[in-house]
PDB file of N, CA and C in Angstrom:
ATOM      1  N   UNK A 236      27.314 196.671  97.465  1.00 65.00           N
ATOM      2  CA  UNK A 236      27.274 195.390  98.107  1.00 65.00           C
ATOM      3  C   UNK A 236      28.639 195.129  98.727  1.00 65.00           C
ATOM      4  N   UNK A 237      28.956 194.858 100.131  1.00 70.00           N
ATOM      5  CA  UNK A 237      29.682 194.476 100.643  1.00 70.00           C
ATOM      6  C   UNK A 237      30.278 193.424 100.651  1.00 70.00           C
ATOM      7  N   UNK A 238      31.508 192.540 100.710  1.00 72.00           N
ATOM      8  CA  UNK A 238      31.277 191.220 100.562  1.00 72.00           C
ATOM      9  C   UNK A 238      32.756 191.576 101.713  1.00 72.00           C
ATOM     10  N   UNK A 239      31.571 190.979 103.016  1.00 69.00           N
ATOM     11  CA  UNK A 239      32.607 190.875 104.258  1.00 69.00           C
ATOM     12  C   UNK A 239      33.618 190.078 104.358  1.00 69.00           C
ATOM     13  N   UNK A 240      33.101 189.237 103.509  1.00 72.00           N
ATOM     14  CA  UNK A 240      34.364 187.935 103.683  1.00 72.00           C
ATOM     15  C   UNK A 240      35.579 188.380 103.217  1.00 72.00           C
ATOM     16  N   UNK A 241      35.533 188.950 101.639  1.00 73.00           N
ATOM     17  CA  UNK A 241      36.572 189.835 101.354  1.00 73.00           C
ATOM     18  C   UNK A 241      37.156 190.569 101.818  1.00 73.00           C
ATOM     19  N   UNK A 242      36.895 191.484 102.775  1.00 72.00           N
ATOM     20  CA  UNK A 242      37.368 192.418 103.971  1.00 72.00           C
ATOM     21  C   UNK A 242      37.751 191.456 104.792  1.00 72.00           C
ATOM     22  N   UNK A 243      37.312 190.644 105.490  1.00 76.00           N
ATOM     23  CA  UNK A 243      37.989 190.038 106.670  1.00 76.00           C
ATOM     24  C   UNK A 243      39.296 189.213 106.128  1.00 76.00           C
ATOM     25  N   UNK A 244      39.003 188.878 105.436  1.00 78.00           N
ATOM     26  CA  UNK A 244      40.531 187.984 104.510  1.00 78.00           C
ATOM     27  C   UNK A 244      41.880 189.179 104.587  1.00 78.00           C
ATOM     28  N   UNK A 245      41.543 190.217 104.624  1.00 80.00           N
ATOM     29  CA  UNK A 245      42.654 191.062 104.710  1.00 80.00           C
ATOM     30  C   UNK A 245      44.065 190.530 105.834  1.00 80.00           C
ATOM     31  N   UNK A 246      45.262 190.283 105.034  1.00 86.00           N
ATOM     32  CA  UNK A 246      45.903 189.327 106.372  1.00 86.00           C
ATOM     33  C   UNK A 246      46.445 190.169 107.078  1.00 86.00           C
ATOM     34  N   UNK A 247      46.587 191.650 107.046  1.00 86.00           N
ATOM     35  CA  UNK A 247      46.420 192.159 108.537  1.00 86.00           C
ATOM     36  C   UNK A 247      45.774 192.597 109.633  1.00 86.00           C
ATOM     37  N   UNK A 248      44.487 192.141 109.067  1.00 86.00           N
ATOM     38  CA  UNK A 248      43.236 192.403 109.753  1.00 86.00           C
ATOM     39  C   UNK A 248      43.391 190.985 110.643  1.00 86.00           C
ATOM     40  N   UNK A 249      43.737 190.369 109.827  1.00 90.00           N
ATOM     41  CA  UNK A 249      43.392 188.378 110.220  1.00 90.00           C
ATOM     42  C   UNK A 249      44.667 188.514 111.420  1.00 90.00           C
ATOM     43  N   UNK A 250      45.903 188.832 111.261  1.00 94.00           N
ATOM     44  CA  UNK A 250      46.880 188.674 112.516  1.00 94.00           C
ATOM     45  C   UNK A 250      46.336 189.876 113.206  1.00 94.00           C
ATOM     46  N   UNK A 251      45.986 190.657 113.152  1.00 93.00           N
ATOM     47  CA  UNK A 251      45.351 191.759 114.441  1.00 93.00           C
ATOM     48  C   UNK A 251      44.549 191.361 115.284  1.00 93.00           C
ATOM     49  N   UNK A 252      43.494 190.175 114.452  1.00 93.00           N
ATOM     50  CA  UNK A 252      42.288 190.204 114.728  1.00 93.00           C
ATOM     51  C   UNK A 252      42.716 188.617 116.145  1.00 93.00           C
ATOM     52  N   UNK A 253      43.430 188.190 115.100  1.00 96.00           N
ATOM     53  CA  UNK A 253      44.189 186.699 116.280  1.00 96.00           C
ATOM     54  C   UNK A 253      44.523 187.351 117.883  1.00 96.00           C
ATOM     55  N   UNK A 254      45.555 188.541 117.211  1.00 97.00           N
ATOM     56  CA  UNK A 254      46.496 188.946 118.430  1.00 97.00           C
ATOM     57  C   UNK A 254      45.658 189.023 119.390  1.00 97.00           C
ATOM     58  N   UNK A 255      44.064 190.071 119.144  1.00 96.00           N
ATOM     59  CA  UNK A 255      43.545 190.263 120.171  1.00 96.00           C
ATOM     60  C   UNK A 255      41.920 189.813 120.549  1.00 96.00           C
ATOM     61  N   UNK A 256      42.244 188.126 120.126  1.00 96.00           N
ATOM     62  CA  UNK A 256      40.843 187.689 120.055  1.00 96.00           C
ATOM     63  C   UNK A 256      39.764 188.025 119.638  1.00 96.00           C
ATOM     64  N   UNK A 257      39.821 188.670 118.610  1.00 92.00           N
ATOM     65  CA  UNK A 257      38.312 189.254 118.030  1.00 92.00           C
ATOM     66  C   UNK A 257      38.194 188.670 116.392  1.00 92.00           C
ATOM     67  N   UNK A 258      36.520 188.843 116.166  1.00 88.00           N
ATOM     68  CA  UNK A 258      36.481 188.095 114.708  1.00 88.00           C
ATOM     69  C   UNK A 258      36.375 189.170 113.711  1.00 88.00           C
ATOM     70  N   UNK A 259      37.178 188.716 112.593  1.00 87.00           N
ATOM     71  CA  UNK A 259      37.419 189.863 111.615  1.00 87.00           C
ATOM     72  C   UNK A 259      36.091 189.762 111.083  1.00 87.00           C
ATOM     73  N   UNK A 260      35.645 189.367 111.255  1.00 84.00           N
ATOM     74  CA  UNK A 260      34.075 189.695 110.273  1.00 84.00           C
ATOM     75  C   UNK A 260      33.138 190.965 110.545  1.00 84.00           C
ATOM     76  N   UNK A 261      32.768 190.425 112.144  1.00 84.00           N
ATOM     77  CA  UNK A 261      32.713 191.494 113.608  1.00 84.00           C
ATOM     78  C   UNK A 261      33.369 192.844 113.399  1.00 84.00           C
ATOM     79  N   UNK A 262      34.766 192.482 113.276  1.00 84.00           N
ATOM     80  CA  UNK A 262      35.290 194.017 112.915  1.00 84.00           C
ATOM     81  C   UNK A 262      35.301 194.745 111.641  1.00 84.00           C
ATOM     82  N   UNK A 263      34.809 194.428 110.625  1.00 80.00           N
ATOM     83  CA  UNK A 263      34.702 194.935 109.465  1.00 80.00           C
ATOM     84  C   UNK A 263      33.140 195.480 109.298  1.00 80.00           C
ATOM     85  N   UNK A 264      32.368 194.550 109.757  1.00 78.00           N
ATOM     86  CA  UNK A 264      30.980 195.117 109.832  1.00 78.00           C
ATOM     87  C   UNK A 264      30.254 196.330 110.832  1.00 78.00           C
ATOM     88  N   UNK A 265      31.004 196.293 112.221  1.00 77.00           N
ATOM     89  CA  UNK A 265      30.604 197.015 112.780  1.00 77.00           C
ATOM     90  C   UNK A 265      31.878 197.656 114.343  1.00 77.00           C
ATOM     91  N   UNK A 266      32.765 197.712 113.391  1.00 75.00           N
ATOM     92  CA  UNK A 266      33.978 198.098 114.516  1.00 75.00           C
ATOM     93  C   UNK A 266      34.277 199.313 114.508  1.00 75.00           C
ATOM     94  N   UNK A 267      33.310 200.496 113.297  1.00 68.00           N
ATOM     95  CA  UNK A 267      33.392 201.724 112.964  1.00 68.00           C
ATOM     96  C   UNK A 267      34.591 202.313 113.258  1.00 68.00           C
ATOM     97  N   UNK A 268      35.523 201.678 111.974  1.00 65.00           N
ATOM     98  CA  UNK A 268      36.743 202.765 111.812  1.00 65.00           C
ATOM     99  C   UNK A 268      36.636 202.653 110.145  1.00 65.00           C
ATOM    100  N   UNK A 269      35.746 202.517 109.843  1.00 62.00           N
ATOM    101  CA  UNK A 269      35.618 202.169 108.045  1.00 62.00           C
ATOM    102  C   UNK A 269      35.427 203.558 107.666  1.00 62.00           C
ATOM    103  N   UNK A 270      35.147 204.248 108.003  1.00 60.00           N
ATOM    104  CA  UNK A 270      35.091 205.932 107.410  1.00 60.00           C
ATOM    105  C   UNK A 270      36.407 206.348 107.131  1.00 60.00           C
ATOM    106  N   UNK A 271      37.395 205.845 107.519  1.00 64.00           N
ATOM    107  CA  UNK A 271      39.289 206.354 107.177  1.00 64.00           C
ATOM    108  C   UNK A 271      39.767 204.961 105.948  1.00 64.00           C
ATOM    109  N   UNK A 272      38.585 203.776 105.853  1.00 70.00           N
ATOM    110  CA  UNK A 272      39.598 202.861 104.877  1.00 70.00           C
ATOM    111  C   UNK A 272      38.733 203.133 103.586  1.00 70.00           C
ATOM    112  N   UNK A 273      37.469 203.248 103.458  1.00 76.00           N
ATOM    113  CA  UNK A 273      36.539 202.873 102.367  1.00 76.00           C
ATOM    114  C   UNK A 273      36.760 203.884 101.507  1.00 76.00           C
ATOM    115  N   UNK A 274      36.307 203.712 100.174  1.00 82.00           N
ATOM    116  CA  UNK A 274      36.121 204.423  99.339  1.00 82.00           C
ATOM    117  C   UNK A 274      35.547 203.850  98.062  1.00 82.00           C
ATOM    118  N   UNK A 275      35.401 204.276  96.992  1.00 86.00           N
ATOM    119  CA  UNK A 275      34.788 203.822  96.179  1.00 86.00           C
ATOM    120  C   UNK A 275      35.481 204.447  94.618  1.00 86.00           C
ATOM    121  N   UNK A 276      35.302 203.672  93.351  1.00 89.00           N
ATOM    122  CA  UNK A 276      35.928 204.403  92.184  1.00 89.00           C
ATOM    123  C   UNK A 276      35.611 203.344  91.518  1.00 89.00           C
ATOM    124  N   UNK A 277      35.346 203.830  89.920  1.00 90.00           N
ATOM    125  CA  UNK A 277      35.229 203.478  89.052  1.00 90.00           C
ATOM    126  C   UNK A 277      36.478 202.015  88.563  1.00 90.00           C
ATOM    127  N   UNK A 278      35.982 201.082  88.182  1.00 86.00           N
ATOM    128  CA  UNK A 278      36.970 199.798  88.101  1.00 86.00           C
ATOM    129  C   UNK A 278      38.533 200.141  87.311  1.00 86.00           C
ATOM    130  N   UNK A 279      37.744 200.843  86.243  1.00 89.00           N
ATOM    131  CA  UNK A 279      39.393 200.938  85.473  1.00 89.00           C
ATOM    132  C   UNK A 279      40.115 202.113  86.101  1.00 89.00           C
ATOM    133  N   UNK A 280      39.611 202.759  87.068  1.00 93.00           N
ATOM    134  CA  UNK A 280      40.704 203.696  88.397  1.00 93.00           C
ATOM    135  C   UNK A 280      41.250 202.676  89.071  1.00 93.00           C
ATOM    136  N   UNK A 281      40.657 202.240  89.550  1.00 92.00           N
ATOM    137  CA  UNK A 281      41.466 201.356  90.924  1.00 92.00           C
ATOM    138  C   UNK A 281      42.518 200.657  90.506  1.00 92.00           C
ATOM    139  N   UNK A 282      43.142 200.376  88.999  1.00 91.00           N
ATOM    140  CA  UNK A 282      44.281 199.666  88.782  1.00 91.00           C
ATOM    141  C   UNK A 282      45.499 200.806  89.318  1.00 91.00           C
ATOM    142  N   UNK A 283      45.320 202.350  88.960  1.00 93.00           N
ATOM    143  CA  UNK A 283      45.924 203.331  88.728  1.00 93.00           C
ATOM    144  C   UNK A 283      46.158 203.450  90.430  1.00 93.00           C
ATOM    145  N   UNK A 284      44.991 203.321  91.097  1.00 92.00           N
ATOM    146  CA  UNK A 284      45.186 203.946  92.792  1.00 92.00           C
ATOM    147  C   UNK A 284      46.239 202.719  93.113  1.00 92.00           C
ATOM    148  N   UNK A 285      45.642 201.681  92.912  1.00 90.00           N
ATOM    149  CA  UNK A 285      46.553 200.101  93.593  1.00 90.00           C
ATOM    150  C   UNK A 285      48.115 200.122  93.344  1.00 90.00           C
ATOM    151  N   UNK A 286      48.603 201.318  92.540  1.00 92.00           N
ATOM    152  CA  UNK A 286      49.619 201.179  92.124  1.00 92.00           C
ATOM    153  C   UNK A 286      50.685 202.146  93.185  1.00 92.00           C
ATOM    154  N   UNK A 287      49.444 203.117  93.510  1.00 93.00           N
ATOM    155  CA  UNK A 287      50.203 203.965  94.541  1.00 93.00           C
ATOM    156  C   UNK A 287      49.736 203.635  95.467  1.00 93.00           C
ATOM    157  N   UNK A 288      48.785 202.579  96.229  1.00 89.00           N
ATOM    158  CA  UNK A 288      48.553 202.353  97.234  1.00 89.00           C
ATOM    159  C   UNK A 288      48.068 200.892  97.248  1.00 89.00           C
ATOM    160  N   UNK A 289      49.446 200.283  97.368  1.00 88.00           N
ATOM    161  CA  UNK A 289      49.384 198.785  96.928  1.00 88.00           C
ATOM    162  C   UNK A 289      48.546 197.678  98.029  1.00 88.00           C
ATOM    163  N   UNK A 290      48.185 198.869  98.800  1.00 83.00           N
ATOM    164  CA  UNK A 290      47.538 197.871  99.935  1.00 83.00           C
ATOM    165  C   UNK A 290      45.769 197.767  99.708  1.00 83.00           C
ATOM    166  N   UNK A 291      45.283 198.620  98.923  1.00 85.00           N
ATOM    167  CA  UNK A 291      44.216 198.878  98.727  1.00 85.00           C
ATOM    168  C   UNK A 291      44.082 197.534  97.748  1.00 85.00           C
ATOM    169  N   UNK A 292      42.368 197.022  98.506  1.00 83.00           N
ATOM    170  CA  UNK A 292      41.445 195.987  97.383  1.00 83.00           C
ATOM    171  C   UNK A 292      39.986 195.612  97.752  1.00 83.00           C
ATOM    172  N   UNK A 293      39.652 195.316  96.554  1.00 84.00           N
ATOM    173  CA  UNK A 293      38.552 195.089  96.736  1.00 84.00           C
ATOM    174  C   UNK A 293      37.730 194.797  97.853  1.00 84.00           C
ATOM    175  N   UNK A 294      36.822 194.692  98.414  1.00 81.00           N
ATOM    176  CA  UNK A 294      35.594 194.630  99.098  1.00 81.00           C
ATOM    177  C   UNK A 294      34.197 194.285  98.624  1.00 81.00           C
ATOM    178  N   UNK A 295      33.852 195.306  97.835  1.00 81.00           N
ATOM    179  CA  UNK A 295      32.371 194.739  97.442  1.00 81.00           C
ATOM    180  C   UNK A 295      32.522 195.727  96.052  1.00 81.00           C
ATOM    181  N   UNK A 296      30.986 196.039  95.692  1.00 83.00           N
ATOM    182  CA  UNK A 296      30.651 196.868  94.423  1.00 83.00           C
ATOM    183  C   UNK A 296      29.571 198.010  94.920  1.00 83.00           C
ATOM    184  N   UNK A 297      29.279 198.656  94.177  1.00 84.00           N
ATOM    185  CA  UNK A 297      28.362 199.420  94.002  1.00 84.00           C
ATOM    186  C   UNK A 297      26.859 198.796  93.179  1.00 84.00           C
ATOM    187  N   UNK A 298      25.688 198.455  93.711  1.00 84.00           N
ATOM    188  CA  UNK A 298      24.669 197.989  93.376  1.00 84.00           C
ATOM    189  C   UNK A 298      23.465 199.093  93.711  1.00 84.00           C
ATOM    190  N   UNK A 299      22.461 198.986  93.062  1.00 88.00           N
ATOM    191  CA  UNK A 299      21.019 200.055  93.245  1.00 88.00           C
ATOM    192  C   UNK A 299      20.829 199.577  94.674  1.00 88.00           C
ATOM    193  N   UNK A 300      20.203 200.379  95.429  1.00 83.00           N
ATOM    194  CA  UNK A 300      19.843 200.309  96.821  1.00 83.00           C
ATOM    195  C   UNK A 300      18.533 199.162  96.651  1.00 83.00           C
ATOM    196  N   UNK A 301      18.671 198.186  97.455  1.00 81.00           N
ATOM    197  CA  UNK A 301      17.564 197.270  97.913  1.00 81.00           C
ATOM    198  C   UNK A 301      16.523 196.809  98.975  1.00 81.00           C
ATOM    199  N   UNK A 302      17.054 198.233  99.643  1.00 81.00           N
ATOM    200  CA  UNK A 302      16.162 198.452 100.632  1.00 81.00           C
ATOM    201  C   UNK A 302      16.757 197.611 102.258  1.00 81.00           C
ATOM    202  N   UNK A 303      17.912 197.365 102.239  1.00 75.00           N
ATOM    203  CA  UNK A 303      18.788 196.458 102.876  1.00 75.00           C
ATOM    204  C   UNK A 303      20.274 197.280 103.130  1.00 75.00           C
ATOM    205  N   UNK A 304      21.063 197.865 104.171  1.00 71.00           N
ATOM    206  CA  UNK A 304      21.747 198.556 103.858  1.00 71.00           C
ATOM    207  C   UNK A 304      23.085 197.577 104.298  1.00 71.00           C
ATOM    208  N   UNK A 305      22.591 196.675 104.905  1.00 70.00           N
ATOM    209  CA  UNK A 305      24.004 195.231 104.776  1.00 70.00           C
ATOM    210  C   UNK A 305      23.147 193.968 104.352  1.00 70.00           C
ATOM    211  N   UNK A 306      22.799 193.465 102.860  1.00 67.00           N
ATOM    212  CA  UNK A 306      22.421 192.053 103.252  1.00 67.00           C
ATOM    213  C   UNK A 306      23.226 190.912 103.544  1.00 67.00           C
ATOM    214  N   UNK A 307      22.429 190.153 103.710  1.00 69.00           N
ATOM    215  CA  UNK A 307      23.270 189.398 104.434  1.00 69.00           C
ATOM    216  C   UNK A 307      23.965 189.252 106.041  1.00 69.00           C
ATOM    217  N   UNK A 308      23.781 190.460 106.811  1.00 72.00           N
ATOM    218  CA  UNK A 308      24.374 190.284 107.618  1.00 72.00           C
ATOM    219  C   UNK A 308      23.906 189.563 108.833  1.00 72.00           C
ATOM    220  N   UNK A 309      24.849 188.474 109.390  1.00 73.00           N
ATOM    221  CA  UNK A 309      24.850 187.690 110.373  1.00 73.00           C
ATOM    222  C   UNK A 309      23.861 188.283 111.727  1.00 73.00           C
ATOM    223  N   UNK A 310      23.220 187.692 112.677  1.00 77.00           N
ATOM    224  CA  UNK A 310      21.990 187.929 113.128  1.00 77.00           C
ATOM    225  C   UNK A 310      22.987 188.470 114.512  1.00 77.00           C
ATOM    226  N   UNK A 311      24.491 187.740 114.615  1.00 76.00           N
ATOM    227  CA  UNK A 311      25.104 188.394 116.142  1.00 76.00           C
ATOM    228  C   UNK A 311      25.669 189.889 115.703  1.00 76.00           C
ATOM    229  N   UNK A 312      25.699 190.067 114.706  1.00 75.00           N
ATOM    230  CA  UNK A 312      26.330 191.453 114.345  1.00 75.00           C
ATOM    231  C   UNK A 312      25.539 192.832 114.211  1.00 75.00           C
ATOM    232  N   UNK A 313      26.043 193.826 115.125  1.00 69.00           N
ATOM    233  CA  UNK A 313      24.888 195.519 114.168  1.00 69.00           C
ATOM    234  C   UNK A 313      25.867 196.265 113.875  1.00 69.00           C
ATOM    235  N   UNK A 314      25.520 197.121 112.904  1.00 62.00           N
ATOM    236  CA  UNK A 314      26.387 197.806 112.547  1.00 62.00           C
ATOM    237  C   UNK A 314      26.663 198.722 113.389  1.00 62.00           C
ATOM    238  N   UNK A 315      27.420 199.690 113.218  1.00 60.00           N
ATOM    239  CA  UNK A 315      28.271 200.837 114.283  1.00 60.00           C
ATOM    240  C   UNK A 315      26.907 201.877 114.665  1.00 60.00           C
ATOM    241  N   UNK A 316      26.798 202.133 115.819  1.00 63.00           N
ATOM    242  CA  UNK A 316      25.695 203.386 115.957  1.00 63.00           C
ATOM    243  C   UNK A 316      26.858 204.533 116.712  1.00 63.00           C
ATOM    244  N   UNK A 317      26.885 205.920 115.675  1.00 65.00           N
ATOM    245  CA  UNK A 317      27.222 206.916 116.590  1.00 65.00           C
ATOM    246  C   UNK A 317      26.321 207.293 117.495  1.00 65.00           C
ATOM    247  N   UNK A 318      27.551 208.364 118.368  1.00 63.00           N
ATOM    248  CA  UNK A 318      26.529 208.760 119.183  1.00 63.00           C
ATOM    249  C   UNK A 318      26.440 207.851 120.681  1.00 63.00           C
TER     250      UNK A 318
END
């Protein structure tokens, strides 16, 4: 589960996103450069990674698939299509 809001709160996403008029929400959901930031790990890892990579945080969790691969997401937004 994603929780975009959490991603867009990132405050260098938030002054990037000012500099060049665009909405961080927009860019977290479907601005496809998330394949170089995301990752995923077990909770009591991520104290250990945050320590060497103090910029890294939360986003969302890991939940059973619901047949929904963003819920929630806003009706102006799609996600990235390669290709």
């Amino acid at each position: 589960h994603l929780d975009a809001r959490a991603a867009a709160g990132h405050p260098e996403l938030q002054r990037f996103c000012a500099a060049y008029r665009l909405d961080p929400q927009e860019e977290v959901l479907a601005g496809g450069e998330d394949y170089e930031l995301l990752f995923s790990c077990r909770r009591e890892a991520f104290a250990a990674i945050q320590q060497r990579l103090p910029e890294a945080c939360t986003v969302g969790r890991l939940t059973p698939f619901s047949g929904d691969y963003l819920p929630g997401l806003p009706e102006r937004i799609r996600s990235f299509q390669h290709g």
